[in-house]
């Protein structure tokens, strides 16, 4: 009898604990992650190399969940393809698409994150960080060029650029590529410098230079989880990426330090960029609060002809960026191949037009080598890099350098020629050595 009494007491205790555990405001549900290929207006929006998932800029997330026979699609994925901000407020248990409720809510701009890069997938070892206090002894310039400097002064310091070409963010790139040891891209808008980038071995700003380690960078710059600042009557918060490309703001000037994940997390490139251009490019996950009229951080729209000019400019920059890195590693520089560029360009256009991302064409079934053969190009060796979702050639190049397979193509001693093709934010590099 006593045995049954204790069993009854135990059952009551379990029932009471169970009631206590489910008495809160939330409870778990069992949902199935379906490997669903989602289509938007006939174009696939899920990753080719991770079926059933989409890339939000830092990680892969399920593209669909099934619960009690109903398929649910993430609000963030819908917002991305409607070009509308999305958000969620835990305190009020509310979520929104488009304009946030209330005058001071935070509309999150669309974050165009990198699509997965195949053979092999791109590394995404990213973690957040922040910056507030200015570091000592930090002169914000590269090769004597600083943000806000008049274009005439740039010519006095560096001479005339080798090329002037448009960017997709509303300014002109001045390309200084005659000396790979001092390679520099200078962005000019309204007669003043708004963007400066270099991956050249002699690049240095303040306490950071090419080869500076991440621990040394942390000693000189305040790198934390979120970069916060006020701009155009808005309070901006940027989720940083400490272990891939930390962003710091020193005396009001944004600095991006690109790290080499394959070489001890050392600085491999430096970019000083105007705040508006930083926000236009959606380089990081960004949200903001504003009062009154909403700020406009969108890049200016481009005509078809202007987009083609920007694409051509980025193709040439991809050659420059590769050759500077090869110079640093004492490798032969590559020459431009118009034939290979046509093949690369067609593949980028194919991917953009038909909504796929793969080395094998979804429309022709041809792989990179078959495309070269079809174009009548005789080669002794060849390789291909592809990327998608990056705002410019710099970002695409830096992502390739942090992926072992793509890096191998960039630094392959046996390659002699390169052709690059860009279609908006789809990038293809075709490496080869022509048969003699």
Coordinates of C-alpha atoms in Angstrom, one line a residue:
X1 CA 0.0 0.0 0.0
X2 CA 2.8 2.4 0.9
X3 CA 4.4 1.7 -2.5
X4 CA 1.3 2.9 -4.3
X5 CA 1.1 6.0 -2.1
X6 CA 4.6 7.0 -3.1
X7 CA 3.8 6.4 -6.7
X8 CA 0.8 8.6 -6.4
X9 CA 2.8 11.4 -4.8
X10 CA 5.5 11.1 -7.5
X11 CA 2.8 11.4 -10.2
X12 CA 1.4 14.5 -8.6
X13 CA 4.9 16.1 -8.4
X14 CA 5.5 15.4 -12.1
X15 CA 2.2 16.8 -13.1
X16 CA 2.9 19.9 -11.0
X17 CA 6.3 20.4 -12.4
X18 CA 5.0 19.9 -16.0
X19 CA 2.3 22.5 -15.4
X20 CA 4.9 24.9 -14.0
X21 CA 7.2 24.4 -17.1
X22 CA 4.4 25.1 -19.6
X23 CA 2.8 28.0 -17.7
X24 CA 4.9 30.6 -19.3
X25 CA 4.2 32.8 -22.3
X26 CA 5.9 30.5 -24.9
X27 CA 6.1 26.8 -25.6
X28 CA 8.0 24.7 -28.1
X29 CA 6.5 23.3 -31.3
X30 CA 7.7 20.6 -33.5
X31 CA 8.3 21.8 -37.1
X32 CA 9.9 20.1 -40.0
X33 CA 12.7 21.8 -42.1
X34 CA 11.8 20.9 -45.7
X35 CA 14.6 20.9 -48.4
X36 CA 12.4 23.2 -50.5
X37 CA 13.7 25.0 -53.5
X38 CA 11.7 28.3 -53.5
X39 CA 11.0 30.3 -56.6
X40 CA 10.3 34.0 -56.9
X41 CA 8.8 35.0 -60.2
X42 CA 10.2 31.8 -61.7
X43 CA 13.7 32.3 -60.2
X44 CA 15.2 30.1 -57.5
X45 CA 16.0 32.0 -54.4
X46 CA 17.6 29.1 -52.4
X47 CA 21.3 28.2 -52.4
X48 CA 22.5 25.8 -55.0
X49 CA 25.1 24.3 -52.7
X50 CA 22.9 24.1 -49.6
X51 CA 19.5 22.8 -50.8
X52 CA 16.5 24.2 -48.9
X53 CA 18.4 27.1 -47.3
X54 CA 19.1 30.7 -48.1
X55 CA 22.1 32.9 -47.1
X56 CA 21.3 35.9 -45.0
X57 CA 24.8 37.4 -45.3
X58 CA 26.4 35.5 -42.4
X59 CA 24.9 32.1 -42.3
X60 CA 22.5 29.6 -43.9
X61 CA 18.9 29.6 -42.7
X62 CA 16.0 27.3 -43.6
X63 CA 14.0 28.6 -46.5
X64 CA 10.8 26.9 -45.4
X65 CA 9.3 25.2 -42.3
X66 CA 6.3 22.9 -42.2
X67 CA 4.0 22.9 -39.2
X68 CA 0.7 21.0 -39.2
X69 CA 0.6 20.8 -43.0
X70 CA 1.3 24.5 -43.5
X71 CA 4.5 25.8 -45.1
X72 CA 6.0 28.9 -43.5
X73 CA 8.6 31.1 -45.2
X74 CA 10.9 33.5 -43.2
X75 CA 9.7 37.1 -43.2
X76 CA 13.3 38.2 -43.8
X77 CA 13.4 36.2 -47.0
X78 CA 10.1 37.8 -48.2
X79 CA 11.4 41.2 -47.3
X80 CA 14.6 40.7 -49.2
X81 CA 12.8 40.0 -52.5
X82 CA 10.2 42.7 -52.0
X83 CA 13.1 45.1 -51.2
X84 CA 11.4 46.0 -47.9
X85 CA 12.8 46.1 -44.4
X86 CA 11.6 43.6 -41.8
X87 CA 11.9 43.6 -38.0
X88 CA 10.7 42.1 -34.8
X89 CA 10.2 43.6 -31.3
X90 CA 10.5 41.0 -28.5
X91 CA 8.9 43.3 -25.9
X92 CA 5.7 43.7 -27.8
X93 CA 5.8 40.3 -29.5
X94 CA 5.3 42.1 -32.9
X95 CA 6.9 41.8 -36.3
X96 CA 6.6 43.9 -39.4
X97 CA 7.3 44.0 -43.1
X98 CA 8.0 47.5 -44.6
X99 CA 7.4 50.5 -42.4
X100 CA 7.8 49.7 -38.7
X101 CA 4.9 50.6 -36.4
X102 CA 5.4 53.9 -34.5
X103 CA 7.4 56.9 -35.5
X104 CA 10.7 55.8 -34.0
X105 CA 10.9 52.2 -35.1
X106 CA 13.9 50.8 -36.9
X107 CA 13.4 49.9 -40.5
X108 CA 16.2 47.5 -41.4
X109 CA 17.7 48.0 -44.8
X110 CA 18.1 45.0 -47.1
X111 CA 21.4 43.3 -46.4
X112 CA 22.8 41.9 -49.6
X113 CA 25.0 39.2 -48.2
X114 CA 27.3 37.0 -50.1
X115 CA 25.8 34.1 -51.9
X116 CA 27.6 30.8 -51.4
X117 CA 30.6 30.4 -53.6
X118 CA 31.2 26.9 -54.9
X119 CA 34.3 24.7 -55.2
X120 CA 34.5 24.9 -52.2
X121 CA 31.9 27.0 -50.3
X122 CA 33.2 30.4 -49.2
X123 CA 34.3 30.7 -45.6
X124 CA 31.8 32.5 -43.3
X125 CA 33.6 32.6 -40.0
X126 CA 32.1 35.9 -39.0
X127 CA 31.6 37.4 -35.6
X128 CA 30.2 40.8 -34.5
X129 CA 32.2 43.8 -33.2
X130 CA 32.1 47.7 -32.4
X131 CA 34.0 51.0 -32.2
X132 CA 33.7 54.2 -30.3
X133 CA 36.9 55.7 -28.9
X134 CA 39.5 57.1 -31.4
X135 CA 42.8 55.3 -31.3
X136 CA 46.0 57.2 -30.7
X137 CA 48.4 58.0 -33.6
X138 CA 45.9 57.2 -36.3
X139 CA 46.3 59.3 -39.4
X140 CA 43.4 58.4 -41.7
X141 CA 45.1 58.4 -45.1
X142 CA 46.5 55.9 -47.6
X143 CA 49.5 56.9 -49.6
X144 CA 48.9 60.6 -48.6
X145 CA 45.2 60.6 -49.7
X146 CA 42.5 61.3 -47.1
X147 CA 38.7 61.4 -47.2
X148 CA 37.4 64.9 -48.2
X149 CA 40.6 65.8 -50.1
X150 CA 39.9 67.8 -53.3
X151 CA 40.4 65.9 -56.5
X152 CA 43.0 68.5 -57.6
X153 CA 45.1 67.7 -54.5
X154 CA 44.9 64.0 -55.3
X155 CA 46.5 64.7 -58.7
X156 CA 49.2 66.8 -57.1
X157 CA 50.1 63.9 -54.7
X158 CA 49.7 60.9 -57.1
X159 CA 49.5 62.3 -60.6
X160 CA 46.8 61.4 -63.1
X161 CA 45.2 58.0 -62.6
X162 CA 45.6 55.2 -65.1
X163 CA 41.8 54.9 -65.4
X164 CA 38.7 56.7 -64.3
X165 CA 35.6 54.6 -64.2
X166 CA 32.2 54.6 -62.5
X167 CA 31.2 52.7 -59.3
X168 CA 27.8 51.4 -58.4
X169 CA 27.6 53.7 -55.4
X170 CA 27.5 57.0 -57.3
X171 CA 31.1 58.1 -57.5
X172 CA 34.1 57.7 -59.9
X173 CA 36.9 55.3 -59.2
X174 CA 40.4 56.7 -60.0
X175 CA 42.6 53.7 -60.5
X176 CA 46.4 53.9 -59.7
X177 CA 47.8 50.6 -60.9
X178 CA 51.1 51.4 -62.5
X179 CA 53.1 50.3 -59.4
X180 CA 51.6 47.2 -57.7
X181 CA 53.6 48.0 -54.6
X182 CA 51.4 51.2 -54.2
X183 CA 48.2 50.1 -55.9
X184 CA 45.3 52.4 -54.9
X185 CA 41.7 53.0 -55.8
X186 CA 40.4 56.5 -55.0
X187 CA 36.7 57.2 -55.1
X188 CA 35.8 60.8 -56.2
X189 CA 32.3 62.4 -55.8
X190 CA 31.5 66.1 -56.3
X191 CA 35.3 66.8 -56.6
X192 CA 36.2 65.2 -53.3
X193 CA 37.5 61.9 -52.0
X194 CA 34.8 59.6 -50.6
X195 CA 36.5 56.1 -50.8
X196 CA 40.1 54.9 -50.6
X197 CA 41.2 51.2 -50.9
X198 CA 44.5 49.4 -51.2
X199 CA 45.7 45.8 -50.9
X200 CA 49.2 46.9 -51.9
X201 CA 52.2 45.7 -49.7
X202 CA 53.1 49.3 -48.8
X203 CA 49.6 50.3 -47.7
X204 CA 49.4 51.8 -44.2
X205 CA 47.1 54.0 -42.2
X206 CA 47.7 55.0 -38.6
X207 CA 48.7 52.0 -36.6
X208 CA 47.7 49.4 -39.2
X209 CA 49.4 48.2 -42.3
X210 CA 49.4 45.2 -44.6
X211 CA 50.5 42.3 -42.4
X212 CA 49.3 43.7 -39.1
X213 CA 47.9 40.9 -36.9
X214 CA 44.4 40.9 -35.4
X215 CA 45.7 41.1 -31.8
X216 CA 47.8 44.1 -32.8
X217 CA 44.8 45.7 -34.4
X218 CA 42.7 45.2 -31.3
X219 CA 45.4 46.8 -29.2
X220 CA 45.3 50.0 -31.3
X221 CA 41.6 50.2 -32.2
X222 CA 38.4 49.8 -30.1
X223 CA 36.7 46.8 -31.8
X224 CA 33.4 45.8 -30.2
X225 CA 30.2 44.1 -31.2
X226 CA 28.3 47.0 -32.7
X227 CA 29.4 50.2 -34.4
X228 CA 27.0 53.0 -33.4
X229 CA 26.8 56.6 -34.7
X230 CA 24.5 59.3 -35.7
X231 CA 24.1 60.4 -39.3
X232 CA 21.5 62.4 -41.2
X233 CA 19.1 62.6 -38.2
X234 CA 19.3 58.8 -37.8
X235 CA 20.9 56.6 -35.1
X236 CA 22.7 53.9 -37.0
X237 CA 23.8 50.5 -35.6
X238 CA 26.0 48.2 -37.7
X239 CA 26.7 44.6 -36.8
X240 CA 30.5 44.2 -37.1
X241 CA 32.6 41.3 -38.4
X242 CA 35.6 41.2 -36.1
X243 CA 37.1 38.0 -37.5
X244 CA 36.8 38.8 -41.2
X245 CA 36.7 42.5 -41.8
X246 CA 36.4 44.6 -38.7
X247 CA 34.9 48.1 -39.0
X248 CA 36.2 50.9 -36.8
X249 CA 35.3 54.5 -36.8
X250 CA 38.1 56.9 -35.8
X251 CA 37.4 60.6 -35.6
X252 CA 34.3 60.1 -37.6
X253 CA 36.0 58.1 -40.4
X254 CA 35.0 54.5 -41.1
X255 CA 37.9 52.1 -41.5
X256 CA 37.5 48.6 -42.9
X257 CA 40.4 46.2 -42.3
X258 CA 40.1 43.1 -44.4
X259 CA 41.7 40.1 -42.7
X260 CA 43.4 37.1 -44.3
X261 CA 41.9 34.0 -42.8
X262 CA 44.4 31.8 -44.6
X263 CA 47.4 33.7 -43.2
X264 CA 47.0 34.1 -39.5
X265 CA 44.2 36.7 -39.5
X266 CA 46.6 39.4 -40.7
X267 CA 45.4 42.6 -42.4
X268 CA 45.4 42.0 -46.2
X269 CA 43.7 45.2 -47.4
X270 CA 42.5 48.6 -46.0
X271 CA 39.6 50.8 -46.9
X272 CA 38.7 54.3 -45.7
X273 CA 35.2 55.1 -46.8
X274 CA 32.7 58.0 -46.4
X275 CA 29.8 57.2 -44.1
X276 CA 27.2 57.7 -46.8
X277 CA 29.0 55.4 -49.1
X278 CA 29.4 52.8 -46.4
X279 CA 25.6 52.8 -45.8
X280 CA 24.8 52.9 -49.6
X281 CA 26.9 49.7 -50.1
X282 CA 25.2 47.6 -47.4
X283 CA 28.6 46.2 -46.5
X284 CA 27.3 45.1 -43.1
X285 CA 24.0 44.2 -41.5
X286 CA 22.7 47.6 -40.6
X287 CA 19.6 49.1 -38.8
X288 CA 18.7 52.6 -37.8
X289 CA 16.3 54.7 -35.8
X290 CA 15.1 58.0 -37.1
X291 CA 12.7 60.8 -36.3
X292 CA 10.8 62.8 -39.0
X293 CA 11.6 62.1 -42.6
X294 CA 13.3 58.8 -43.3
X295 CA 16.9 59.1 -44.5
X296 CA 17.8 57.9 -48.0
X297 CA 20.8 55.6 -47.9
X298 CA 20.1 54.0 -51.3
X299 CA 22.6 54.3 -54.1
X300 CA 21.5 56.3 -57.1
X301 CA 19.6 54.2 -59.8
X302 CA 21.6 53.3 -62.9
X303 CA 20.5 53.2 -66.5
X304 CA 21.2 50.1 -68.5
X305 CA 24.2 51.8 -70.1
X306 CA 25.5 53.0 -66.8
X307 CA 25.2 49.5 -65.3
X308 CA 27.1 48.1 -68.2
X309 CA 29.9 50.7 -67.6
X310 CA 30.0 49.8 -63.9
X311 CA 30.2 46.1 -64.8
X312 CA 33.1 46.7 -67.2
X313 CA 34.9 48.8 -64.6
X314 CA 34.6 46.0 -62.0
X315 CA 35.9 43.4 -64.5
X316 CA 39.1 45.4 -64.9
X317 CA 39.4 45.9 -61.2
X318 CA 39.3 42.2 -60.6
X319 CA 42.4 41.8 -62.8
X320 CA 44.2 44.6 -60.9
X321 CA 43.3 43.1 -57.5
X322 CA 44.5 39.7 -58.5
X323 CA 47.8 41.0 -59.8
X324 CA 48.6 43.0 -56.7
X325 CA 48.2 39.9 -54.6
X326 CA 50.3 37.9 -57.0
X327 CA 52.9 40.6 -56.8
X328 CA 52.9 40.3 -53.0
X329 CA 53.5 36.6 -53.3
X330 CA 56.2 37.0 -56.0
X331 CA 54.2 35.3 -58.7
X332 CA 54.0 36.2 -62.4
X333 CA 51.3 38.8 -63.2
X334 CA 48.4 37.8 -65.3
X335 CA 47.5 39.4 -68.6
X336 CA 43.9 40.2 -69.7
X337 CA 42.2 37.8 -72.1
X338 CA 39.3 39.2 -74.1
X339 CA 38.3 35.7 -75.1
X340 CA 38.2 34.4 -71.5
X341 CA 36.3 37.6 -70.5
X342 CA 33.6 36.9 -73.0
X343 CA 33.1 33.4 -71.6
X344 CA 33.1 34.7 -68.0
X345 CA 30.7 37.5 -68.8
X346 CA 28.3 35.2 -70.5
X347 CA 28.2 32.9 -67.5
X348 CA 27.6 35.8 -65.1
X349 CA 24.7 37.0 -67.3
X350 CA 23.4 33.5 -67.5
X351 CA 23.3 33.1 -63.7
X352 CA 21.7 36.6 -63.2
X353 CA 19.1 36.1 -65.9
X354 CA 18.1 32.6 -64.9
X355 CA 18.4 32.8 -61.2
X356 CA 20.9 30.1 -60.4
X357 CA 24.4 30.1 -58.9
X358 CA 26.7 27.3 -60.0
X359 CA 29.7 26.5 -62.1
X360 CA 27.5 24.3 -64.2
X361 CA 25.0 26.3 -66.3
X362 CA 21.4 25.6 -65.5
X363 CA 20.4 26.5 -69.1
X364 CA 23.2 24.8 -71.2
X365 CA 24.5 22.2 -68.8
X366 CA 28.1 23.2 -69.6
X367 CA 30.8 23.3 -67.0
X368 CA 33.7 25.9 -67.1
X369 CA 35.9 23.8 -69.3
X370 CA 33.2 23.0 -71.8
X371 CA 32.4 26.7 -72.0
X372 CA 36.0 27.4 -73.0
X373 CA 36.0 24.6 -75.5
X374 CA 32.8 25.8 -77.0
X375 CA 34.3 29.3 -77.4
X376 CA 37.2 27.7 -79.3
X377 CA 39.8 28.6 -76.7
X378 CA 42.7 26.1 -76.6
X379 CA 44.2 26.0 -73.1
X380 CA 46.7 23.9 -71.2
X381 CA 45.1 24.6 -67.8
X382 CA 42.1 26.6 -66.6
X383 CA 40.1 27.4 -63.5
X384 CA 37.0 29.4 -62.5
X385 CA 35.9 31.5 -59.5
X386 CA 32.3 32.7 -59.1
X387 CA 30.6 34.9 -56.5
X388 CA 27.3 36.6 -56.0
X389 CA 25.7 39.2 -53.8
X390 CA 28.7 41.5 -53.2
X391 CA 28.3 45.3 -53.7
X392 CA 31.6 45.7 -55.7
X393 CA 34.7 44.0 -57.0
X394 CA 36.7 44.7 -53.9
X395 CA 34.3 42.7 -51.7
X396 CA 34.1 39.8 -54.1
X397 CA 37.9 39.6 -54.4
X398 CA 38.4 39.7 -50.6
X399 CA 35.8 36.9 -50.2
X400 CA 37.6 34.7 -52.7
X401 CA 40.9 35.3 -50.9
X402 CA 39.4 33.8 -47.7
X403 CA 38.2 30.6 -49.5
X404 CA 41.0 28.1 -50.0
X405 CA 39.8 26.8 -53.4
X406 CA 39.3 30.3 -54.9
X407 CA 42.5 31.5 -53.3
X408 CA 44.3 28.6 -55.0
X409 CA 43.2 29.8 -58.4
X410 CA 44.2 33.4 -57.7
X411 CA 47.7 32.3 -56.6
X412 CA 48.2 29.5 -59.1
X413 CA 51.7 30.0 -60.5
X414 CA 50.9 28.2 -63.7
X415 CA 48.1 30.6 -64.8
X416 CA 49.1 33.3 -67.4
X417 CA 45.8 34.9 -68.4
X418 CA 42.6 36.1 -66.8
X419 CA 39.2 37.2 -68.1
X420 CA 36.5 38.5 -65.7
X421 CA 32.8 39.0 -66.3
X422 CA 30.3 40.9 -64.1
X423 CA 26.6 41.2 -64.3
X424 CA 25.3 43.5 -61.6
X425 CA 26.4 41.5 -58.5
X426 CA 27.3 38.2 -60.2
X427 CA 31.0 37.7 -60.7
X428 CA 33.0 35.2 -62.7
X429 CA 36.8 34.9 -63.1
X430 CA 38.2 32.6 -65.8
X431 CA 41.8 31.7 -65.3
X432 CA 43.8 30.0 -68.0
X433 CA 47.0 29.3 -69.7
X434 CA 46.7 29.3 -73.5
X435 CA 48.3 26.5 -75.5
X436 CA 51.4 27.6 -77.3

